[in-house]
Amino acid sequence: MRTIAMLVAALLASPAAAQTQVQVNEAAARAYARADAAMTREWRLTYAAMKRMDAANRGGFRYAAATLASQRAWLAFRDAECAIEGGEFAGGSLQSMAESQCRARLTNDRAAQLRSLRWQR
């Protein structure tokens, strides 16, 4: 069932011009690159906000350090999770697409999480 869902998602998410599996894989990789760029922008803004909170806090909770540790752990999680999702198609032409789609999805989610951390104090 999951395989069918993955194939349907690939067809729906792929640009109409992408006809070959190579083109579909490339489109998925581009979607991940866009998600990664957006998440990187959110990371920079959030980390800067946490550094400002640290400066205002003067010795209390270390917001920037906690945020950095969280991001590093999240990156390891994302990579491991997407390796598992791609593993369903190990050795096949869908593996790369599945991993890229997973990375794009989780990275977009992380960008939203990072944005939500920029609360006012």
GROMACS .gro file of C-alpha atoms in nm:
model
  121
    1MET     CA    1   0.000   0.000   0.000
    2ARG     CA    2   0.280   0.238   0.090
    3THR     CA    3   0.452   0.169  -0.241
    4ILE     CA    4   0.135   0.259  -0.431
    5ALA     CA    5   0.100   0.578  -0.227
    6MET     CA    6   0.464   0.668  -0.300
    7LEU     CA    7   0.414   0.615  -0.673
    8VAL     CA    8   0.095   0.823  -0.677
    9ALA     CA    9   0.270   1.098  -0.479
   10ALA     CA   10   0.560   1.091  -0.723
   11LEU     CA   11   0.331   1.132  -1.018
   12LEU     CA   12   0.133   1.412  -0.856
   13ALA     CA   13   0.437   1.598  -0.724
   14SER     CA   14   0.638   1.570  -1.042
   15PRO     CA   15   0.628   1.845  -1.301
   16ALA     CA   16   0.436   1.750  -1.613
   17ALA     CA   17   0.753   1.777  -1.820
   18ALA     CA   18   0.932   1.512  -1.612
   19GLN     CA   19   0.885   1.198  -1.819
   20THR     CA   20   1.171   0.969  -1.723
   21GLN     CA   21   1.262   0.842  -1.379
   22VAL     CA   22   1.586   1.040  -1.403
   23GLN     CA   23   1.385   1.359  -1.462
   24VAL     CA   24   1.150   1.276  -1.174
   25ASN     CA   25   1.451   1.213  -0.947
   26GLU     CA   26   1.603   1.545  -1.054
   27ALA     CA   27   1.276   1.728  -0.986
   28ALA     CA   28   1.259   1.572  -0.639
   29ALA     CA   29   1.619   1.677  -0.574
   30ARG     CA   30   1.538   2.034  -0.680
   31ALA     CA   31   1.237   2.039  -0.446
   32TYR     CA   32   1.464   1.929  -0.163
   33ALA     CA   33   1.720   2.198  -0.252
   34ARG     CA   34   1.446   2.465  -0.234
   35ALA     CA   35   1.327   2.331   0.101
   36ASP     CA   36   1.683   2.324   0.233
   37ALA     CA   37   1.744   2.685   0.128
   38ALA     CA   38   1.422   2.794   0.302
   39MET     CA   39   1.512   2.601   0.617
   40THR     CA   40   1.861   2.751   0.618
   41ARG     CA   41   1.710   3.101   0.605
   42GLU     CA   42   1.482   3.014   0.899
   43TRP     CA   43   1.774   2.862   1.088
   44ARG     CA   44   1.984   3.177   1.054
   45LEU     CA   45   1.698   3.399   1.174
   46THR     CA   46   1.607   3.169   1.462
   47TYR     CA   47   1.966   3.118   1.578
   48ALA     CA   48   2.026   3.495   1.570
   49ALA     CA   49   1.709   3.547   1.775
   50MET     CA   50   1.828   3.290   2.030
   51LYS     CA   51   2.165   3.465   2.058
   52ARG     CA   52   1.982   3.792   2.127
   53MET     CA   53   1.777   3.616   2.394
   54ASP     CA   54   2.098   3.484   2.549
   55ALA     CA   55   2.242   3.836   2.558
   56ALA     CA   56   1.929   3.968   2.728
   57ASN     CA   57   1.910   3.672   2.964
   58ARG     CA   58   2.264   3.717   3.100
   59GLY     CA   59   2.359   3.378   3.227
   60GLY     CA   60   2.029   3.199   3.248
   61PHE     CA   61   1.909   2.942   3.001
   62ARG     CA   62   2.137   2.903   2.699
   63TYR     CA   63   1.889   2.941   2.413
   64ALA     CA   64   2.143   2.944   2.129
   65ALA     CA   65   2.326   2.634   2.255
   66ALA     CA   66   2.000   2.445   2.300
   67THR     CA   67   1.883   2.549   1.953
   68LEU     CA   68   2.213   2.440   1.797
   69ALA     CA   69   2.198   2.102   1.973
   70SER     CA   70   1.839   2.060   1.857
   71GLN     CA   71   1.929   2.141   1.496
   72ARG     CA   72   2.221   1.899   1.493
   73ALA     CA   73   2.004   1.621   1.636
   74TRP     CA   74   1.727   1.702   1.388
   75LEU     CA   75   1.967   1.681   1.092
   76ALA     CA   76   2.082   1.336   1.206
   77PHE     CA   77   1.718   1.229   1.250
   78ARG     CA   78   1.618   1.357   0.906
   79ASP     CA   79   1.902   1.181   0.731
   80ALA     CA   80   1.836   0.851   0.911
   81GLU     CA   81   1.460   0.872   0.862
   82CYS     CA   82   1.492   0.941   0.491
   83ALA     CA   83   1.743   0.660   0.448
   84ILE     CA   84   1.478   0.428   0.593
   85GLU     CA   85   1.210   0.565   0.360
   86GLY     CA   86   1.439   0.531   0.061
   87GLY     CA   87   1.535   0.183   0.176
   88GLU     CA   88   1.194   0.059   0.074
   89PHE     CA   89   1.321   0.097  -0.282
   90ALA     CA   90   1.685   0.000  -0.213
   91GLY     CA   91   1.880  -0.049  -0.531
   92GLY     CA   92   1.592   0.066  -0.749
   93SER     CA   93   1.533   0.378  -0.950
   94LEU     CA   94   1.279   0.509  -0.695
   95GLN     CA   95   1.524   0.513  -0.403
   96SER     CA   96   1.671   0.854  -0.485
   97MET     CA   97   1.328   1.007  -0.543
   98ALA     CA   98   1.189   0.864  -0.218
   99GLU     CA   99   1.483   1.000  -0.018
  100SER     CA  100   1.461   1.343  -0.180
  101GLN     CA  101   1.085   1.363  -0.126
  102CYS     CA  102   1.131   1.264   0.239
  103ARG     CA  103   1.406   1.523   0.286
  104ALA     CA  104   1.195   1.795   0.125
  105ARG     CA  105   0.892   1.710   0.340
  106LEU     CA  106   1.082   1.692   0.669
  107THR     CA  107   1.292   1.999   0.585
  108ASN     CA  108   0.982   2.206   0.508
  109ASP     CA  109   0.835   2.092   0.840
  110ARG     CA  110   1.157   2.189   1.019
  111ALA     CA  111   1.153   2.536   0.862
  112ALA     CA  112   0.807   2.589   1.013
  113GLN     CA  113   0.928   2.457   1.350
  114LEU     CA  114   1.223   2.696   1.349
  115ARG     CA  115   0.996   2.987   1.260
  116SER     CA  116   0.771   2.900   1.555
  117LEU     CA  117   1.067   2.926   1.794
  118ARG     CA  118   1.108   3.298   1.734
  119TRP     CA  119   0.874   3.407   2.010
  120GLN     CA  120   0.895   3.742   2.180
  121ARG     CA  121   1.009   3.770   2.541
   0.00000   0.00000   0.00000
